[in-house]
Amino acid sequence: MSTILVTGGNRGIGFGIVQAIAQRIPSSTIILACRNLATGREAIDQLRGQDISSNLDAIQLDIEDIQSITNAVEAVNDRYGKLDVLINNAASLQMPKTQDLAELRDCSNINFNRCVTSNILVTKAFVPLLRKSSWPRVIMNSSARGSLGRTASRELPPVALIDYCVCKAALNMLTLHYQINEDNYKDSGEKITFWSVSPGHTKTAFNNYQGKKDPVDSAEAFVRLLESEKGAIDPGTFWEYEAGKFQVVPW
Ligand SMILES: NC(=O)c1ccc[n+]([C@@H]2O[C@H](COP(=O)([O-])OP(=O)(O)OC[C@H]3O[C@@H](n4cnc5c(N)ncnc54)[C@H](OP(=O)(O)O)[C@@H]3O)[C@@H](O)[C@H]2O)c1
């Protein structure tokens, strides 16, 4: 009976994650944390039409807005008193239109804020509620683009915006450091398990629907992690589900 919050659960991979968890782990309570609450409610209506029995809830959360983050933590505390799983999925990118240096600086700063800093703040804000869970977990929606190993081995096709890879590599570094902190955590409350996931190239608005996978299929690695028994999968690891295999991604 886990309470699972998915940022940006209203569409794209976030919606696919909600849908897959609702189908495969129906005992879950899934909170769609959306910057526009109405889109979260619409997403829930869509899932209800698919005969899903999980408890579905929506809260307002703009990951770039501190007041909204604080309000979201308060709402989860009031309704559930704890959080078992935080899935940091929400992200967007600002593409520079020119090579003007001032514009490049602005875009890079905006992208780092959207894809990294916002996840730092959301995670920090939810830690007190996560500590109340018997097995708190945080999953970062990363990307193979954030893998230094895959990048160094030249196995990835050219990328539209290098900022994106830099942000996802930073998110992976964050996952590792958060895990190292947890390994040394000695205060009250449970230790948090941190994982990163590469969902794979997915048909969403993010890439103008040029991806190969449907969002619900891109949720597979998330679901495998959530279906695992406590202790079965090492904390501080990076996962994907590709070509029928659930496997580790090199950092
Ligand atoms: N698509 C791929 O091939 C692919 C591959 C690897 C990793 N990913 C990762 O998957 C995640 C989701 O991407 P996607 O492809 O599903 O993109 P998407 O379809 O564009 O969905 C993005 C989601 O993030 C939400 N969001 C953006 N900024 C937000 C904010 N400030 N506060 C709250 N929610 C916000 C959006 O909400 P609104 O509806 O309000 O805009 C939307 O729900 C991202 O982290 C992305 O890097 C995607």
GROMACS .gro file of C-alpha atoms and ligand atoms in nm:
model
  299
    1MET     CA    1   0.000   0.000   0.000
    2SER     CA    2   0.254   0.259  -0.113
    3THR     CA    3   0.183   0.627  -0.164
    4ILE     CA    4   0.365   0.732  -0.480
    5LEU     CA    5   0.395   1.087  -0.612
    6VAL     CA    6   0.480   1.148  -0.979
    7THR     CA    7   0.577   1.501  -1.082
    8GLY     CA    8   0.434   1.588  -1.423
    9GLY     CA    9   0.199   1.288  -1.403
   10ASN     CA   10  -0.058   1.448  -1.633
   11ARG     CA   11   0.102   1.363  -1.969
   12GLY     CA   12   0.393   1.201  -2.150
   13ILE     CA   13   0.614   0.955  -1.961
   14GLY     CA   14   0.479   1.078  -1.625
   15PHE     CA   15   0.129   0.974  -1.731
   16GLY     CA   16   0.271   0.643  -1.862
   17ILE     CA   17   0.433   0.583  -1.520
   18VAL     CA   18   0.102   0.654  -1.341
   19GLN     CA   19  -0.086   0.426  -1.581
   20ALA     CA   20   0.165   0.140  -1.549
   21ILE     CA   21   0.178   0.159  -1.168
   22ALA     CA   22  -0.202   0.170  -1.151
   23GLN     CA   23  -0.225  -0.141  -1.371
   24ARG     CA   24   0.057  -0.342  -1.216
   25ILE     CA   25   0.056  -0.233  -0.851
   26PRO     CA   26  -0.314  -0.158  -0.796
   27SER     CA   27  -0.277  -0.135  -0.417
   28SER     CA   28  -0.086   0.193  -0.468
   29THR     CA   29  -0.212   0.541  -0.403
   30ILE     CA   30  -0.076   0.751  -0.689
   31ILE     CA   31  -0.056   1.129  -0.661
   32LEU     CA   32  -0.031   1.315  -0.990
   33ALA     CA   33   0.160   1.631  -0.901
   34CYS     CA   34   0.088   1.875  -1.182
   35ARG     CA   35   0.157   2.243  -1.234
   36ASN     CA   36  -0.196   2.282  -1.364
   37LEU     CA   37  -0.425   2.091  -1.129
   38ALA     CA   38  -0.700   2.068  -1.394
   39THR     CA   39  -0.471   1.864  -1.623
   40GLY     CA   40  -0.406   1.623  -1.336
   41ARG     CA   41  -0.778   1.579  -1.280
   42GLU     CA   42  -0.835   1.525  -1.652
   43ALA     CA   43  -0.559   1.261  -1.655
   44ILE     CA   44  -0.730   1.083  -1.365
   45ASP     CA   45  -1.063   1.088  -1.554
   46GLN     CA   46  -0.887   0.932  -1.851
   47LEU     CA   47  -0.748   0.654  -1.633
   48ARG     CA   48  -1.084   0.594  -1.467
   49GLY     CA   49  -1.219   0.525  -1.815
   50GLN     CA   50  -0.961   0.243  -1.834
   51ASP     CA   51  -1.114   0.061  -1.539
   52ILE     CA   52  -0.826   0.122  -1.298
   53SER     CA   53  -0.887   0.056  -0.929
   54SER     CA   54  -0.584   0.230  -0.770
   55ASN     CA   55  -0.648   0.528  -0.552
   56LEU     CA   56  -0.564   0.828  -0.775
   57ASP     CA   57  -0.521   1.181  -0.649
   58ALA     CA   58  -0.402   1.510  -0.795
   59ILE     CA   59  -0.222   1.800  -0.633
   60GLN     CA   60  -0.088   2.127  -0.769
   61LEU     CA   61   0.293   2.129  -0.800
   62ASP     CA   62   0.505   2.357  -1.011
   63ILE     CA   63   0.858   2.229  -0.950
   64GLU     CA   64   1.001   2.574  -1.038
   65ASP     CA   65   0.794   2.752  -0.773
   66ILE     CA   66   0.902   2.724  -0.406
   67GLN     CA   67   0.561   2.822  -0.265
   68SER     CA   68   0.397   2.558  -0.482
   69ILE     CA   69   0.648   2.295  -0.360
   70THR     CA   70   0.580   2.390   0.004
   71ASN     CA   71   0.204   2.376  -0.052
   72ALA     CA   72   0.234   2.035  -0.221
   73VAL     CA   73   0.428   1.891   0.075
   74GLU     CA   74   0.162   2.028   0.309
   75ALA     CA   75  -0.117   1.876   0.097
   76VAL     CA   76   0.048   1.532   0.097
   77ASN     CA   77   0.111   1.558   0.471
   78ASP     CA   78  -0.254   1.652   0.538
   79ARG     CA   79  -0.395   1.376   0.318
   80TYR     CA   80  -0.148   1.089   0.375
   81GLY     CA   81   0.096   1.186   0.655
   82LYS     CA   82   0.388   1.026   0.469
   83LEU     CA   83   0.530   0.959   0.124
   84ASP     CA   84   0.673   0.621   0.019
   85VAL     CA   85   0.795   0.703  -0.332
   86LEU     CA   86   0.883   1.029  -0.504
   87ILE     CA   87   0.927   1.008  -0.882
   88ASN     CA   88   1.102   1.319  -1.014
   89ASN     CA   89   0.977   1.307  -1.371
   90ALA     CA   90   0.876   1.663  -1.469
   91ALA     CA   91   1.112   1.857  -1.696
   92SER     CA   92   1.114   2.085  -1.996
   93LEU     CA   93   1.381   2.244  -2.212
   94GLN     CA   94   1.435   2.588  -2.353
   95MET     CA   95   1.595   2.566  -2.698
   96PRO     CA   96   1.814   2.864  -2.795
   97LYS     CA   97   1.706   3.024  -3.122
   98THR     CA   98   2.040   3.192  -3.192
   99GLN     CA   99   2.406   3.150  -3.098
  100ASP     CA  100   2.401   3.482  -2.914
  101LEU     CA  101   2.610   3.431  -2.598
  102ALA     CA  102   2.362   3.605  -2.367
  103GLU     CA  103   2.082   3.386  -2.499
  104LEU     CA  104   2.294   3.072  -2.462
  105ARG     CA  105   2.366   3.165  -2.100
  106ASP     CA  106   1.997   3.226  -2.029
  107CYS     CA  107   1.891   2.898  -2.187
  108SER     CA  108   2.155   2.695  -2.002
  109ASN     CA  109   2.060   2.851  -1.669
  110ILE     CA  110   1.689   2.796  -1.736
  111ASN     CA  111   1.748   2.434  -1.835
  112PHE     CA  112   1.964   2.362  -1.530
  113ASN     CA  113   1.697   2.515  -1.310
  114ARG     CA  114   1.419   2.314  -1.474
  115CYS     CA  115   1.598   1.980  -1.497
  116VAL     CA  116   1.826   1.977  -1.194
  117THR     CA  117   1.776   2.252  -0.933
  118SER     CA  118   1.400   2.202  -0.926
  119ASN     CA  119   1.449   1.832  -0.854
  120ILE     CA  120   1.691   1.920  -0.573
  121LEU     CA  121   1.429   2.145  -0.411
  122VAL     CA  122   1.138   1.903  -0.459
  123THR     CA  123   1.342   1.615  -0.315
  124LYS     CA  124   1.466   1.817  -0.015
  125ALA     CA  125   1.113   1.940   0.058
  126PHE     CA  126   0.967   1.587   0.059
  127VAL     CA  127   1.244   1.429   0.272
  128PRO     CA  128   1.057   1.473   0.606
  129LEU     CA  129   0.752   1.290   0.464
  130LEU     CA  130   0.973   1.024   0.303
  131ARG     CA  131   1.139   0.958   0.642
  132LYS     CA  132   0.796   0.854   0.774
  133SER     CA  133   0.775   0.567   0.523
  134SER     CA  134   0.896   0.216   0.613
  135TRP     CA  135   1.084   0.210   0.279
  136PRO     CA  136   1.125   0.553   0.124
  137ARG     CA  137   1.240   0.565  -0.241
  138VAL     CA  138   1.320   0.845  -0.483
  139ILE     CA  139   1.344   0.774  -0.855
  140MET     CA  140   1.494   1.029  -1.091
  141ASN     CA  141   1.369   1.023  -1.449
  142SER     CA  142   1.707   1.053  -1.612
  143SER     CA  143   1.818   0.949  -1.961
  144ALA     CA  144   2.085   0.743  -2.133
  145ARG     CA  145   2.196   1.092  -2.244
  146GLY     CA  146   2.313   1.144  -1.887
  147SER     CA  147   2.541   0.839  -1.902
  148LEU     CA  148   2.907   0.939  -1.931
  149GLY     CA  149   2.989   0.575  -2.017
  150ARG     CA  150   2.751   0.558  -2.313
  151THR     CA  151   2.858   0.902  -2.428
  152ALA     CA  152   3.228   0.817  -2.410
  153SER     CA  153   3.173   0.494  -2.605
  154ARG     CA  154   3.003   0.697  -2.884
  155GLU     CA  155   2.701   0.467  -2.890
  156LEU     CA  156   2.440   0.746  -2.878
  157PRO     CA  157   2.317   0.932  -3.189
  158PRO     CA  158   2.377   1.310  -3.216
  159VAL     CA  159   2.178   1.518  -2.969
  160ALA     CA  160   1.969   1.830  -3.039
  161LEU     CA  161   2.084   2.017  -2.725
  162ILE     CA  162   2.397   1.927  -2.524
  163ASP     CA  163   2.249   2.111  -2.224
  164TYR     CA  164   2.006   1.823  -2.190
  165CYS     CA  165   2.286   1.564  -2.153
  166VAL     CA  166   2.471   1.788  -1.907
  167CYS     CA  167   2.155   1.825  -1.696
  168LYS     CA  168   2.084   1.451  -1.692
  169ALA     CA  169   2.449   1.374  -1.603
  170ALA     CA  170   2.410   1.624  -1.318
  171LEU     CA  171   2.087   1.454  -1.210
  172ASN     CA  172   2.274   1.122  -1.202
  173MET     CA  173   2.551   1.276  -0.991
  174LEU     CA  174   2.282   1.407  -0.759
  175THR     CA  175   2.134   1.056  -0.729
  176LEU     CA  176   2.473   0.916  -0.633
  177HIS     CA  177   2.550   1.189  -0.379
  178TYR     CA  178   2.206   1.164  -0.221
  179GLN     CA  179   2.259   0.790  -0.189
  180ILE     CA  180   2.602   0.833  -0.031
  181ASN     CA  181   2.446   1.073   0.221
  182GLU     CA  182   2.181   0.811   0.299
  183ASP     CA  183   2.442   0.539   0.343
  184ASN     CA  184   2.585   0.753   0.625
  185TYR     CA  185   2.247   0.866   0.763
  186LYS     CA  186   2.214   0.790   1.135
  187ASP     CA  187   1.928   1.012   1.257
  188SER     CA  188   1.566   0.909   1.310
  189GLY     CA  189   1.354   0.780   1.026
  190GLU     CA  190   1.431   0.535   0.749
  191LYS     CA  191   1.718   0.559   0.501
  192ILE     CA  192   1.603   0.663   0.155
  193THR     CA  193   1.683   0.454  -0.153
  194PHE     CA  194   1.770   0.660  -0.461
  195TRP     CA  195   1.760   0.524  -0.816
  196SER     CA  196   1.797   0.678  -1.162
  197VAL     CA  197   1.604   0.548  -1.463
  198SER     CA  198   1.655   0.589  -1.835
  199PRO     CA  199   1.303   0.545  -1.980
  200GLY     CA  200   1.425   0.523  -2.341
  201HIS     CA  201   1.334   0.720  -2.651
  202THR     CA  202   0.961   0.780  -2.609
  203LYS     CA  203   0.684   0.934  -2.819
  204THR     CA  204   0.604   1.251  -2.625
  205ALA     CA  205   0.571   1.624  -2.685
  206PHE     CA  206   0.930   1.653  -2.555
  207ASN     CA  207   1.063   1.528  -2.891
  208ASN     CA  208   0.761   1.612  -3.107
  209TYR     CA  209   0.648   1.249  -3.080
  210GLN     CA  210   0.958   1.125  -3.266
  211GLY     CA  211   1.045   0.864  -2.999
  212LYS     CA  212   1.008   0.488  -3.051
  213LYS     CA  213   0.831   0.374  -2.734
  214ASP     CA  214   0.485   0.442  -2.599
  215PRO     CA  215   0.494   0.620  -2.259
  216VAL     CA  216   0.339   0.326  -2.074
  217ASP     CA  217   0.615   0.097  -2.206
  218SER     CA  218   0.879   0.350  -2.100
  219ALA     CA  219   0.747   0.311  -1.746
  220GLU     CA  220   0.868  -0.051  -1.729
  221ALA     CA  221   1.197   0.014  -1.546
  222PHE     CA  222   1.014   0.232  -1.290
  223VAL     CA  223   0.760  -0.045  -1.227
  224ARG     CA  224   1.032  -0.313  -1.201
  225LEU     CA  225   1.206  -0.106  -0.934
  226LEU     CA  226   0.880  -0.054  -0.746
  227GLU     CA  227   0.789  -0.424  -0.772
  228SER     CA  228   1.128  -0.528  -0.628
  229GLU     CA  229   1.161  -0.652  -0.271
  230LYS     CA  230   1.337  -0.421  -0.027
  231GLY     CA  231   1.714  -0.479  -0.055
  232ALA     CA  232   1.693  -0.682  -0.379
  233ILE     CA  233   1.818  -0.395  -0.599
  234ASP     CA  234   2.116  -0.191  -0.485
  235PRO     CA  235   2.039   0.168  -0.391
  236GLY     CA  236   2.229   0.429  -0.592
  237THR     CA  237   2.202   0.245  -0.925
  238PHE     CA  238   2.086   0.345  -1.276
  239TRP     CA  239   1.832   0.128  -1.467
  240GLU     CA  240   1.661   0.084  -1.801
  241TYR     CA  241   1.431  -0.167  -1.971
  242GLU     CA  242   1.530  -0.208  -2.334
  243ALA     CA  243   1.480  -0.491  -2.585
  244GLY     CA  244   1.311  -0.707  -2.320
  245LYS     CA  245   1.590  -0.666  -2.065
  246PHE     CA  246   1.585  -0.488  -1.729
  247GLN     CA  247   1.947  -0.382  -1.694
  248VAL     CA  248   2.193  -0.145  -1.532
  249VAL     CA  249   2.296   0.164  -1.728
  250PRO     CA  250   2.658   0.275  -1.679
  251TRP     CA  251   2.690   0.605  -1.499
  252LIG     N1  252   1.063   1.154  -2.428
  252LIG     C1  253   1.179   1.091  -2.422
  252LIG     O1  254   1.224   1.027  -2.521
  252LIG     C2  255   1.260   1.092  -2.296
  252LIG     C3  256   1.374   1.011  -2.288
  252LIG     C4  257   1.448   1.010  -2.170
  252LIG     C5  258   1.406   1.083  -2.060
  252LIG     N2  259   1.294   1.161  -2.071
  252LIG     C6  260   1.254   1.236  -1.953
  252LIG     O2  261   1.119   1.207  -1.919
  252LIG     C7  262   1.064   1.316  -1.843
  252LIG     C8  263   0.928   1.351  -1.898
  252LIG     O3  264   0.944   1.390  -2.032
  252LIG     P1  265   0.833   1.362  -2.141
  252LIG     O4  266   0.904   1.309  -2.260
  252LIG     O5  267   0.720   1.288  -2.083
  252LIG     O6  268   0.792   1.513  -2.174
  252LIG     P2  269   0.649   1.584  -2.189
  252LIG     O7  270   0.554   1.497  -2.260
  252LIG     O8  271   0.683   1.716  -2.246
  252LIG     O9  272   0.598   1.599  -2.039
  252LIG     C9  273   0.664   1.684  -1.950
  252LIG    C10  274   0.588   1.682  -1.819
  252LIG    O10  275   0.661   1.762  -1.726
  252LIG    C11  276   0.570   1.858  -1.672
  252LIG     N3  277   0.641   1.979  -1.631
  252LIG    C12  278   0.727   2.054  -1.700
  252LIG     N4  279   0.768   2.157  -1.626
  252LIG    C13  280   0.704   2.148  -1.507
  252LIG    C14  281   0.703   2.224  -1.389
  252LIG     N5  282   0.773   2.338  -1.379
  252LIG     N6  283   0.629   2.182  -1.285
  252LIG    C15  284   0.555   2.070  -1.294
  252LIG     N7  285   0.548   1.994  -1.405
  252LIG    C16  286   0.622   2.034  -1.510
  252LIG    C17  287   0.472   1.886  -1.785
  252LIG    O11  288   0.358   1.950  -1.732
  252LIG     P3  289   0.262   2.047  -1.822
  252LIG    O12  290   0.162   1.956  -1.888
  252LIG    O13  291   0.204   2.140  -1.723
  252LIG    O14  292   0.351   2.115  -1.922
  252LIG    C18  293   0.449   1.744  -1.832
  252LIG    O15  294   0.361   1.677  -1.745
  252LIG    C19  295   1.168   1.429  -1.852
  252LIG    O16  296   1.244   1.430  -1.734
  252LIG    C20  297   1.255   1.387  -1.970
  252LIG    O17  298   1.385   1.438  -1.963
  252LIG    C21  299   1.220   1.168  -2.185
   0.00000   0.00000   0.00000
